[in-house]
Every structure is written in C-alpha cells, then in structure tokens.
PDB file of C-alpha atoms and ligand atoms in Angstrom:
ATOM      1  CA  MET L   1      -0.063   0.239   0.000  1.00  0.00           C
ATOM      2  CA  ASN L   2       2.702   2.505   1.067  1.00  0.00           C
ATOM      3  CA  GLU L   3       4.676   1.492  -2.012  1.00  0.00           C
ATOM      4  CA  ASP L   4       1.631   2.475  -4.175  1.00  0.00           C
ATOM      5  CA  ILE L   5       1.883   6.278  -2.764  1.00  0.00           C
ATOM      6  CA  LEU L   6       5.422   6.600  -4.186  1.00  0.00           C
ATOM      7  CA  LYS L   7       4.573   4.891  -7.352  1.00  0.00           C
ATOM      8  CA  ASN L   8       1.543   7.084  -7.703  1.00  0.00           C
ATOM      9  CA  LEU L   9       3.272  10.180  -7.088  1.00  0.00           C
ATOM     10  CA  GLU L  10       5.816   9.167  -9.532  1.00  0.00           C
ATOM     11  CA  ILE L  11       2.990   8.757 -11.957  1.00  0.00           C
ATOM     12  CA  ILE L  12       1.252  12.138 -11.162  1.00  0.00           C
ATOM     13  CA  ARG L  13       4.853  13.789 -11.421  1.00  0.00           C
ATOM     14  CA  ARG L  14       4.767  12.441 -15.333  1.00  0.00           C
ATOM     15  CA  ARG L  15       1.131  13.015 -15.853  1.00  0.00           C
ATOM     16  CA  ILE L  16       1.956  16.708 -14.795  1.00  0.00           C
ATOM     17  CA  THR L  17       5.127  16.840 -16.945  1.00  0.00           C
ATOM     18  CA  SER L  18       3.284  15.443 -20.263  1.00  0.00           C
ATOM     19  CA  ALA L  19       0.612  17.794 -19.811  1.00  0.00           C
ATOM     20  CA  CYS L  20       2.787  20.591 -19.520  1.00  0.00           C
ATOM     21  CA  THR L  21       5.075  19.580 -22.512  1.00  0.00           C
ATOM     22  CA  GLN L  22       1.749  19.214 -24.423  1.00  0.00           C
ATOM     23  CA  SER L  23       0.879  23.015 -23.590  1.00  0.00           C
ATOM     24  CA  GLY L  24       4.235  24.242 -23.780  1.00  0.00           C
ATOM     25  CA  ARG L  25       4.393  25.084 -20.234  1.00  0.00           C
ATOM     26  CA  ASP L  26       7.239  24.567 -17.613  1.00  0.00           C
ATOM     27  CA  PRO L  27       6.556  21.552 -15.416  1.00  0.00           C
ATOM     28  CA  ASP L  28       7.756  23.787 -12.531  1.00  0.00           C
ATOM     29  CA  SER L  29       4.866  26.515 -12.966  1.00  0.00           C
ATOM     30  CA  VAL L  30       2.415  23.541 -11.892  1.00  0.00           C
ATOM     31  CA  LYS L  31       2.389  22.747  -7.907  1.00  0.00           C
ATOM     32  CA  LEU L  32       0.931  19.468  -6.525  1.00  0.00           C
ATOM     33  CA  LEU L  33      -1.161  19.575  -3.798  1.00  0.00           C
ATOM     34  CA  LEU L  34      -2.251  16.278  -1.946  1.00  0.00           C
ATOM     35  CA  ALA L  35      -5.988  16.303  -1.079  1.00  0.00           C
ATOM     36  CA  THR L  36      -5.515  14.369   2.050  1.00  0.00           C
ATOM     37  CA  LYS L  37      -9.314  13.651   3.404  1.00  0.00           C
ATOM     38  CA  THR L  38      -9.409  10.348   5.020  1.00  0.00           C
ATOM     39  CA  VAL L  39      -5.989   9.672   4.233  1.00  0.00           C
ATOM     40  CA  SER L  40      -4.207   8.723   7.597  1.00  0.00           C
ATOM     41  CA  PRO L  41      -1.136  10.506   8.807  1.00  0.00           C
ATOM     42  CA  ASP L  42       1.082   7.238   8.108  1.00  0.00           C
ATOM     43  CA  ARG L  43       0.281   7.340   4.777  1.00  0.00           C
ATOM     44  CA  ILE L  44       0.416  11.369   4.323  1.00  0.00           C
ATOM     45  CA  LYS L  45       3.643  11.049   5.987  1.00  0.00           C
ATOM     46  CA  ILE L  46       5.104   8.515   3.248  1.00  0.00           C
ATOM     47  CA  ALA L  47       4.303  11.305   0.575  1.00  0.00           C
ATOM     48  CA  LEU L  48       6.054  13.878   2.924  1.00  0.00           C
ATOM     49  CA  GLN L  49       9.065  12.222   3.254  1.00  0.00           C
ATOM     50  CA  ALA L  50       8.763  11.451  -0.404  1.00  0.00           C
ATOM     51  CA  GLY L  51       9.474  15.152  -1.177  1.00  0.00           C
ATOM     52  CA  GLN L  52       5.911  16.443  -1.109  1.00  0.00           C
ATOM     53  CA  THR L  53       5.280  19.631   0.731  1.00  0.00           C
ATOM     54  CA  LEU L  54       1.642  20.744   0.001  1.00  0.00           C
ATOM     55  CA  ILE L  55      -1.353  19.267   1.716  1.00  0.00           C
ATOM     56  CA  ALA L  56      -4.753  20.213   2.383  1.00  0.00           C
ATOM     57  CA  GLU L  57      -7.837  18.968   4.122  1.00  0.00           C
ATOM     58  CA  ASN L  58     -11.581  19.328   3.620  1.00  0.00           C
ATOM     59  CA  LYS L  59     -12.672  19.403   6.955  1.00  0.00           C
ATOM     60  CA  VAL L  60     -11.506  21.050  10.481  1.00  0.00           C
ATOM     61  CA  GLN L  61     -12.032  17.981  12.178  1.00  0.00           C
ATOM     62  CA  GLU L  62      -9.325  15.899  10.131  1.00  0.00           C
ATOM     63  CA  LEU L  63      -7.129  18.561  10.438  1.00  0.00           C
ATOM     64  CA  LYS L  64      -7.258  18.452  14.278  1.00  0.00           C
ATOM     65  CA  GLU L  65      -6.823  14.634  14.338  1.00  0.00           C
ATOM     66  CA  LYS L  66      -3.967  14.626  12.058  1.00  0.00           C
ATOM     67  CA  TYR L  67      -2.244  17.858  13.552  1.00  0.00           C
ATOM     68  CA  GLU L  68      -0.291  16.221  16.505  1.00  0.00           C
ATOM     69  CA  ALA L  69       1.148  13.171  14.118  1.00  0.00           C
ATOM     70  CA  LEU L  70       2.058  15.576  11.222  1.00  0.00           C
ATOM     71  CA  LYS L  71       3.704  18.326  13.510  1.00  0.00           C
ATOM     72  CA  ASP L  72       7.249  17.430  13.113  1.00  0.00           C
ATOM     73  CA  VAL L  73       7.289  16.929   9.547  1.00  0.00           C
ATOM     74  CA  PRO L  74       7.746  20.020   7.431  1.00  0.00           C
ATOM     75  CA  HIS L  75       4.672  20.961   5.145  1.00  0.00           C
ATOM     76  CA  THR L  76       2.219  23.520   4.115  1.00  0.00           C
ATOM     77  CA  ASN L  77      -1.477  23.328   5.052  1.00  0.00           C
ATOM     78  CA  HIS L  78      -4.161  24.651   2.631  1.00  0.00           C
ATOM     79  CA  PHE L  79      -8.000  24.273   3.377  1.00  0.00           C
ATOM     80  CA  ILE L  80      -9.907  23.300   0.636  1.00  0.00           C
ATOM     81  CA  GLY L  81     -13.408  22.549   2.052  1.00  0.00           C
ATOM     82  CA  HIS L  82     -16.602  24.301   2.927  1.00  0.00           C
ATOM     83  CA  LEU L  83     -15.589  26.552   6.096  1.00  0.00           C
ATOM     84  CA  GLN L  84     -17.934  27.418   8.885  1.00  0.00           C
ATOM     85  CA  THR L  85     -17.216  30.634  10.669  1.00  0.00           C
ATOM     86  CA  ASN L  86     -17.427  28.883  14.022  1.00  0.00           C
ATOM     87  CA  LYS L  87     -14.531  26.938  13.067  1.00  0.00           C
ATOM     88  CA  ILE L  88     -12.014  29.560  12.029  1.00  0.00           C
ATOM     89  CA  LYS L  89     -10.152  29.823  15.139  1.00  0.00           C
ATOM     90  CA  ASP L  90      -9.161  26.122  14.473  1.00  0.00           C
ATOM     91  CA  ILE L  91      -7.866  26.871  11.075  1.00  0.00           C
ATOM     92  CA  LEU L  92      -5.435  29.427  12.707  1.00  0.00           C
ATOM     93  CA  LYS L  93      -4.786  27.142  15.718  1.00  0.00           C
ATOM     94  CA  TYR L  94      -3.720  24.152  13.237  1.00  0.00           C
ATOM     95  CA  GLU L  95      -1.453  26.278  10.989  1.00  0.00           C
ATOM     96  CA  VAL L  96      -3.661  26.470   7.771  1.00  0.00           C
ATOM     97  CA  SER L  97      -1.702  28.916   5.819  1.00  0.00           C
ATOM     98  CA  CYS L  98      -4.205  29.448   3.104  1.00  0.00           C
ATOM     99  CA  VAL L  99      -7.685  29.108   2.720  1.00  0.00           C
ATOM    100  CA  GLN L 100      -8.468  28.033  -0.821  1.00  0.00           C
ATOM    101  CA  SER L 101     -12.221  27.875  -0.335  1.00  0.00           C
ATOM    102  CA  LEU L 102     -12.922  31.679   0.486  1.00  0.00           C
ATOM    103  CA  ASP L 103     -16.546  31.940  -0.998  1.00  0.00           C
ATOM    104  CA  ARG L 104     -18.406  34.563   0.805  1.00  0.00           C
ATOM    105  CA  LEU L 105     -17.895  37.727   2.403  1.00  0.00           C
ATOM    106  CA  GLU L 106     -19.299  36.746   5.603  1.00  0.00           C
ATOM    107  CA  LEU L 107     -16.591  34.065   5.992  1.00  0.00           C
ATOM    108  CA  ALA L 108     -13.771  36.895   4.944  1.00  0.00           C
ATOM    109  CA  GLU L 109     -15.005  39.471   7.351  1.00  0.00           C
ATOM    110  CA  LYS L 110     -14.998  36.882  10.210  1.00  0.00           C
ATOM    111  CA  LEU L 111     -11.902  35.527   9.067  1.00  0.00           C
ATOM    112  CA  HIS L 112     -10.060  38.973   9.042  1.00  0.00           C
ATOM    113  CA  GLN L 113     -11.390  39.842  12.329  1.00  0.00           C
ATOM    114  CA  ARG L 114      -9.720  36.817  13.969  1.00  0.00           C
ATOM    115  CA  LEU L 115      -6.483  37.433  12.214  1.00  0.00           C
ATOM    116  CA  LEU L 116      -6.381  40.938  13.278  1.00  0.00           C
ATOM    117  CA  LEU L 117      -6.880  39.836  16.890  1.00  0.00           C
ATOM    118  CA  GLU L 118      -4.199  36.899  16.431  1.00  0.00           C
ATOM    119  CA  ASN L 119      -1.867  39.863  14.685  1.00  0.00           C
ATOM    120  CA  LYS L 120      -1.545  37.271  11.668  1.00  0.00           C
ATOM    121  CA  ALA L 121      -2.374  37.543   7.913  1.00  0.00           C
ATOM    122  CA  MET L 122      -3.315  34.808   5.678  1.00  0.00           C
ATOM    123  CA  ASP L 123      -3.227  33.876   1.964  1.00  0.00           C
ATOM    124  CA  VAL L 124      -6.632  33.056   0.382  1.00  0.00           C
ATOM    125  CA  PHE L 125      -8.201  32.149  -2.864  1.00  0.00           C
ATOM    126  CA  ILE L 126     -11.512  32.856  -3.893  1.00  0.00           C
ATOM    127  CA  GLN L 127     -13.565  29.667  -4.957  1.00  0.00           C
ATOM    128  CA  VAL L 128     -15.565  29.810  -7.782  1.00  0.00           C
ATOM    129  CA  ASN L 129     -18.674  27.865  -8.569  1.00  0.00           C
ATOM    130  CA  THR L 130     -17.674  27.379 -12.409  1.00  0.00           C
ATOM    131  CA  SER L 131     -19.810  24.398 -12.953  1.00  0.00           C
ATOM    132  CA  ASN L 132     -23.003  26.077 -11.618  1.00  0.00           C
ATOM    133  CA  GLU L 133     -24.057  23.003  -9.876  1.00  0.00           C
ATOM    134  CA  GLU L 134     -26.416  23.701  -6.866  1.00  0.00           C
ATOM    135  CA  SER L 135     -24.280  21.126  -4.987  1.00  0.00           C
ATOM    136  CA  LYS L 136     -20.963  22.790  -5.279  1.00  0.00           C
ATOM    137  CA  PHE L 137     -19.756  25.794  -3.043  1.00  0.00           C
ATOM    138  CA  GLY L 138     -18.059  28.677  -4.447  1.00  0.00           C
ATOM    139  CA  VAL L 139     -19.116  32.170  -5.600  1.00  0.00           C
ATOM    140  CA  ALA L 140     -21.123  32.686  -8.473  1.00  0.00           C
ATOM    141  CA  PRO L 141     -18.735  33.311 -11.560  1.00  0.00           C
ATOM    142  CA  GLY L 142     -20.900  36.703 -12.290  1.00  0.00           C
ATOM    143  CA  GLN L 143     -20.158  37.644  -8.732  1.00  0.00           C
ATOM    144  CA  ALA L 144     -16.677  36.476  -8.487  1.00  0.00           C
ATOM    145  CA  MET L 145     -15.438  40.133  -9.148  1.00  0.00           C
ATOM    146  CA  GLU L 146     -17.251  41.939  -6.623  1.00  0.00           C
ATOM    147  CA  LEU L 147     -16.183  39.411  -4.033  1.00  0.00           C
ATOM    148  CA  VAL L 148     -12.588  40.214  -4.839  1.00  0.00           C
ATOM    149  CA  LYS L 149     -12.858  43.575  -4.590  1.00  0.00           C
ATOM    150  CA  ARG L 150     -14.623  43.445  -1.098  1.00  0.00           C
ATOM    151  CA  VAL L 151     -12.082  40.899   0.276  1.00  0.00           C
ATOM    152  CA  SER L 152      -9.168  43.069  -1.244  1.00  0.00           C
ATOM    153  CA  GLU L 153     -10.233  45.628   1.264  1.00  0.00           C
ATOM    154  CA  LEU L 154      -9.521  43.456   4.282  1.00  0.00           C
ATOM    155  CA  SER L 155      -6.035  43.965   5.075  1.00  0.00           C
ATOM    156  CA  SER L 156      -5.152  40.755   6.714  1.00  0.00           C
ATOM    157  CA  LEU L 157      -6.128  38.743   3.538  1.00  0.00           C
ATOM    158  CA  ARG L 158      -3.994  38.437   0.942  1.00  0.00           C
ATOM    159  CA  ILE L 159      -5.796  37.374  -2.444  1.00  0.00           C
ATOM    160  CA  LYS L 160      -3.199  34.786  -4.363  1.00  0.00           C
ATOM    161  CA  GLY L 161      -5.702  33.599  -7.065  1.00  0.00           C
ATOM    162  CA  LEU L 162      -8.949  31.587  -7.885  1.00  0.00           C
ATOM    163  CA  MET L 163      -9.796  27.851  -6.895  1.00  0.00           C
ATOM    164  CA  THR L 164     -12.651  25.913  -8.734  1.00  0.00           C
ATOM    165  CA  ILE L 165     -13.879  22.336  -8.627  1.00  0.00           C
ATOM    166  CA  GLY L 166     -14.525  21.445 -12.259  1.00  0.00           C
ATOM    167  CA  LEU L 167     -17.802  19.783 -13.312  1.00  0.00           C
ATOM    168  CA  LEU L 168     -17.343  16.096 -12.701  1.00  0.00           C
ATOM    169  CA  SER L 169     -18.235  14.487 -16.034  1.00  0.00           C
ATOM    170  CA  ASN L 170     -16.710  12.631 -18.606  1.00  0.00           C
ATOM    171  CA  GLN L 171     -17.526  15.115 -20.935  1.00  0.00           C
ATOM    172  CA  SER L 172     -14.440  16.665 -21.102  1.00  0.00           C
ATOM    173  CA  ASP L 173     -15.373  19.614 -23.340  1.00  0.00           C
ATOM    174  CA  LYS L 174     -17.667  20.776 -20.457  1.00  0.00           C
ATOM    175  CA  VAL L 175     -15.131  20.146 -17.885  1.00  0.00           C
ATOM    176  CA  ARG L 176     -12.874  22.268 -20.047  1.00  0.00           C
ATOM    177  CA  ASP L 177     -15.439  24.936 -20.108  1.00  0.00           C
ATOM    178  CA  CYS L 178     -15.092  25.235 -16.348  1.00  0.00           C
ATOM    179  CA  PHE L 179     -11.494  25.716 -16.412  1.00  0.00           C
ATOM    180  CA  LYS L 180     -11.578  28.177 -19.418  1.00  0.00           C
ATOM    181  CA  LEU L 181     -14.156  30.103 -17.141  1.00  0.00           C
ATOM    182  CA  LEU L 182     -12.034  30.274 -14.176  1.00  0.00           C
ATOM    183  CA  LYS L 183      -9.042  31.177 -16.457  1.00  0.00           C
ATOM    184  CA  ALA L 184     -11.230  34.202 -18.028  1.00  0.00           C
ATOM    185  CA  LEU L 185     -12.264  35.715 -14.810  1.00  0.00           C
ATOM    186  CA  GLN L 186      -8.511  35.632 -13.599  1.00  0.00           C
ATOM    187  CA  GLN L 187      -7.874  37.814 -16.563  1.00  0.00           C
ATOM    188  CA  GLN L 188     -10.628  40.105 -15.834  1.00  0.00           C
ATOM    189  CA  VAL L 189      -9.648  40.462 -12.308  1.00  0.00           C
ATOM    190  CA  ILE L 190      -5.983  41.096 -13.526  1.00  0.00           C
ATOM    191  CA  ALA L 191      -7.389  43.881 -16.119  1.00  0.00           C
ATOM    192  CA  ALA L 192      -9.173  45.307 -13.154  1.00  0.00           C
ATOM    193  CA  ASN L 193      -5.777  46.397 -11.252  1.00  0.00           C
ATOM    194  CA  ILE L 194      -7.391  45.931  -8.162  1.00  0.00           C
ATOM    195  CA  PRO L 195      -4.828  47.064  -5.033  1.00  0.00           C
ATOM    196  CA  TYR L 196      -3.581  44.132  -3.014  1.00  0.00           C
ATOM    197  CA  VAL L 197      -4.695  41.499  -5.328  1.00  0.00           C
ATOM    198  CA  ALA L 198      -2.351  39.140  -6.860  1.00  0.00           C
ATOM    199  CA  MET L 199      -3.866  36.776  -9.255  1.00  0.00           C
ATOM    200  CA  GLU L 200      -0.844  34.409 -10.124  1.00  0.00           C
ATOM    201  CA  GLU L 201      -2.653  31.223  -9.064  1.00  0.00           C
ATOM    202  CA  LEU L 202      -5.241  29.183 -10.584  1.00  0.00           C
ATOM    203  CA  SER L 203      -6.130  25.909  -8.522  1.00  0.00           C
ATOM    204  CA  MET L 204      -8.248  23.784 -10.561  1.00  0.00           C
ATOM    205  CA  GLY L 205      -7.772  19.903 -11.709  1.00  0.00           C
ATOM    206  CA  MET L 206      -7.990  16.662  -9.657  1.00  0.00           C
ATOM    207  CA  SER L 207      -7.278  13.115 -10.190  1.00  0.00           C
ATOM    208  CA  GLY L 208      -9.333  12.575 -13.169  1.00  0.00           C
ATOM    209  CA  ASP L 209      -9.124  16.004 -14.807  1.00  0.00           C
ATOM    210  CA  MET L 210      -5.657  17.531 -14.114  1.00  0.00           C
ATOM    211  CA  GLU L 211      -4.368  17.169 -17.610  1.00  0.00           C
ATOM    212  CA  ILE L 212      -7.302  19.491 -18.995  1.00  0.00           C
ATOM    213  CA  ALA L 213      -7.052  21.751 -15.947  1.00  0.00           C
ATOM    214  CA  ILE L 214      -2.801  22.322 -16.770  1.00  0.00           C
ATOM    215  CA  GLU L 215      -3.739  22.895 -20.283  1.00  0.00           C
ATOM    216  CA  GLU L 216      -6.228  25.742 -19.500  1.00  0.00           C
ATOM    217  CA  GLY L 217      -3.781  27.454 -16.990  1.00  0.00           C
ATOM    218  CA  ALA L 218      -3.598  25.720 -13.677  1.00  0.00           C
ATOM    219  CA  THR L 219      -0.885  26.665 -11.314  1.00  0.00           C
ATOM    220  CA  ILE L 220      -1.864  24.194  -8.731  1.00  0.00           C
ATOM    221  CA  VAL L 221      -3.786  20.590  -9.200  1.00  0.00           C
ATOM    222  CA  ARG L 222      -5.233  18.981  -6.169  1.00  0.00           C
ATOM    223  CA  VAL L 223      -5.109  15.230  -6.057  1.00  0.00           C
ATOM    224  CA  GLY L 224      -6.104  12.853  -3.572  1.00  0.00           C
ATOM    225  CA  THR L 225      -7.422   9.427  -4.934  1.00  0.00           C
ATOM    226  CA  ALA L 226      -4.778   9.166  -7.631  1.00  0.00           C
ATOM    227  CA  VAL L 227      -2.100   9.350  -4.928  1.00  0.00           C
ATOM    228  CA  PHE L 228      -3.864   7.428  -1.979  1.00  0.00           C
ATOM    229  CA  GLY L 229      -6.561   5.817  -3.249  1.00  0.00           C
ATOM    230  CA  GLN L 230      -7.468   2.391  -4.471  1.00  0.00           C
ATOM    231  CA  ARG L 231      -6.998   3.105  -8.198  1.00  0.00           C
ATOM    232  CA  ILE L 232      -4.944   0.165 -10.053  1.00  0.00           C
ATOM    233  CA  TYR L 233      -3.032   1.307 -13.064  1.00  0.00           C
ATOM    234  CA  PRO L 234      -2.214  -1.271 -15.695  1.00  0.00           C
ATOM    235  CA  ASP L 235       1.552  -2.410 -15.767  1.00  0.00           C
ATOM    236  CA  SER L 236       1.498  -0.932 -19.261  1.00  0.00           C
ATOM    237  CA  TYR L 237       1.584   2.563 -17.780  1.00  0.00           C
ATOM    238  CA  TYR L 238       4.533   1.439 -16.017  1.00  0.00           C
ATOM    239  CA  TRP L 239       6.641   0.199 -18.356  1.00  0.00           C
ATOM    240  CA  ASN L 240       5.949   2.144 -21.678  1.00  0.00           C
ATOM    241  CA  GLU L 241       7.771   5.128 -20.087  1.00  0.00           C
ATOM    242  CA  ASN L 242      11.566   5.429 -20.218  1.00  0.00           C
ATOM    243  CA  THR L 243      12.170   6.699 -16.568  1.00  0.00           C
ATOM    244  CA  GLU L 244      12.768   4.295 -13.747  1.00  0.00           C
ATOM    245  CA  ILE L 245      10.177   3.705 -11.106  1.00  0.00           C
ATOM    246  CA  LYS L 246      11.344   2.819  -7.644  1.00  0.00           C
TER     247      LYS L 246
HETATM  248  C1  LIG P   1     -11.244  15.629  -2.565  1.00  0.00           C
HETATM  249  C2  LIG P   1     -10.808  16.940  -3.558  1.00  0.00           C
HETATM  250  C3  LIG P   1      -9.759  16.839  -4.420  1.00  0.00           C
HETATM  251  C4  LIG P   1      -9.114  15.434  -5.000  1.00  0.00           C
HETATM  252  O1  LIG P   1     -10.001  14.859  -5.818  1.00  0.00           O
HETATM  253  P1  LIG P   1      -9.671  13.344  -6.021  1.00  0.00           P
HETATM  254  O2  LIG P   1     -10.460  13.139  -7.222  1.00  0.00           O
HETATM  255  O3  LIG P   1      -9.464  12.562  -5.237  1.00  0.00           O
HETATM  256  O4  LIG P   1      -8.098  13.795  -6.908  1.00  0.00           O
HETATM  257  C5  LIG P   1      -9.570  18.074  -4.846  1.00  0.00           C
HETATM  258  N1  LIG P   1     -10.194  19.056  -4.399  1.00  0.00           N
HETATM  259  C6  LIG P   1     -11.207  19.017  -3.412  1.00  0.00           C
HETATM  260  C7  LIG P   1     -11.679  20.749  -3.184  1.00  0.00           C
HETATM  261  C8  LIG P   1     -11.483  18.008  -2.829  1.00  0.00           C
HETATM  262  O5  LIG P   1     -12.380  17.851  -2.050  1.00  0.00           O
END
C-alpha cells in the first residue's frame, strides 16, 4: 500500500510533466497539492517524506485529528473544504496558511477579524462555482469580481488567486469550459488592477481532470485518489515510459 503511494506520486509527476509539454508550459509552473481527506497520518507522511510539501484537508475535524502526528514533518497546509465561521479559530490554531475555499464575504470578514486579533495575515483563494451546480460551493462566476474587490479591502487577507472544482463529468469539453471560465475570470481581475490583489494562482484540476486543467492554465492541481486511493493502474502504464520507478 505504502509503495503504491510512491509509485502513484511518480505517475502524477509524469502526468504533470506530459500535460505541460503538451501545452508548452514549464512543469515547474504547476504545483502538486495532495488532498488528504480520509488519509491517515502514516500514509500522508510517506508522501511528505518522498518530498511532497503541500497538503490540504476539507474538514477542520480531520485537520485537528492529524495535527499532532504531522507537526514535526515539514509541510504546508491549505484548506479546501467548506469552512464554517465557527471553525475559523481552529484553522489558525492548526496552522493552515491558506484558505482556498473562500466563497463569501461573511466568511472573509470573520476570518479577517480573527486574524487581526491574533495579529496574523493569511493567503486566500476565491472559490468560484464554475460548473453552476447547486451542490457545489463557491461564489457564482458573475459575482466573483465583486467578492474579490470586497475581500481585497480586508488588510489581513492576501488574495493569491482563484480555485474551482470542475464539473465531475466525462464530457471533457464541459469540464474544460469550467477551467476556461476560471482563467477568464483571472484575466478580468488582473485587468481590473485591484490594489493588493495578486492573481498568479489558479487552483484547478483533480485526479481525473488534471491534464485538462493544466492545459487551461492551472498552477496548482489538487490530487487525492490518484495518490492515496485504490485505483489500480495497468502495468503498461509503468513500463512504456523511459524513466525508472522505484
Ligand atoms: C477531494 C478533493 C480533491 C481531490 O480529488 P481526487 O479526485 O481525489 O483527486 C480536490 N479538490 C477538492 C476540493 C477535494 O475535496
């Protein structure tokens, strides 16, 4: 099982490289974030010890449960789940450095107040619901610009980019449309030249759709099951490439 994690990381690294090559991008321009929901600290550690540095939880409860076990292994914690305002304190306590799922002004204001109290600042991404599914969190695309402007006025929050979960579908053109939309919003925000807003990051793409996301400009892909899950790859996937796998 644990060896699988190393093999899977190798495969992911190659998928990133090949998607970058495909679209004329530098592979170093795409960061790998490991989505660690339901994954035990022991297994997360395997990935961290293999050189991964960026992990993210969806639930504050899991963040809390794993905190002690992971504390001494260097890494960066992002938060990618729906965040309730009454959990903001915990996010800070368990050393989340970036909330990628900021999707409403009320949350931004409460987060800002708490950060001021603790004399801290935090990176945030604005999460956009590009697939327009009711079940998904994220600000509606048409309201994203306004939210960026309002959040930019909160001095403890540093907007670094946008995040989205693409449509979960095997119709790749529809998935691609979600990522294109996020990229277009990024360009609009850049053009609006809002003070204190950096827009260099686009967090999009998961295990099943990271190639499409990279082609459309992702700078962070968030991968869970393809690293930690039960997915079995055919041997041909390992052997028809040149590089060695440990
Ligand atoms: C679980 C999760 C991922 C990773 O999804 P996989 O399909 O397991 O790679 C990415 N982003 C968010 C917000 C998630 O909740």
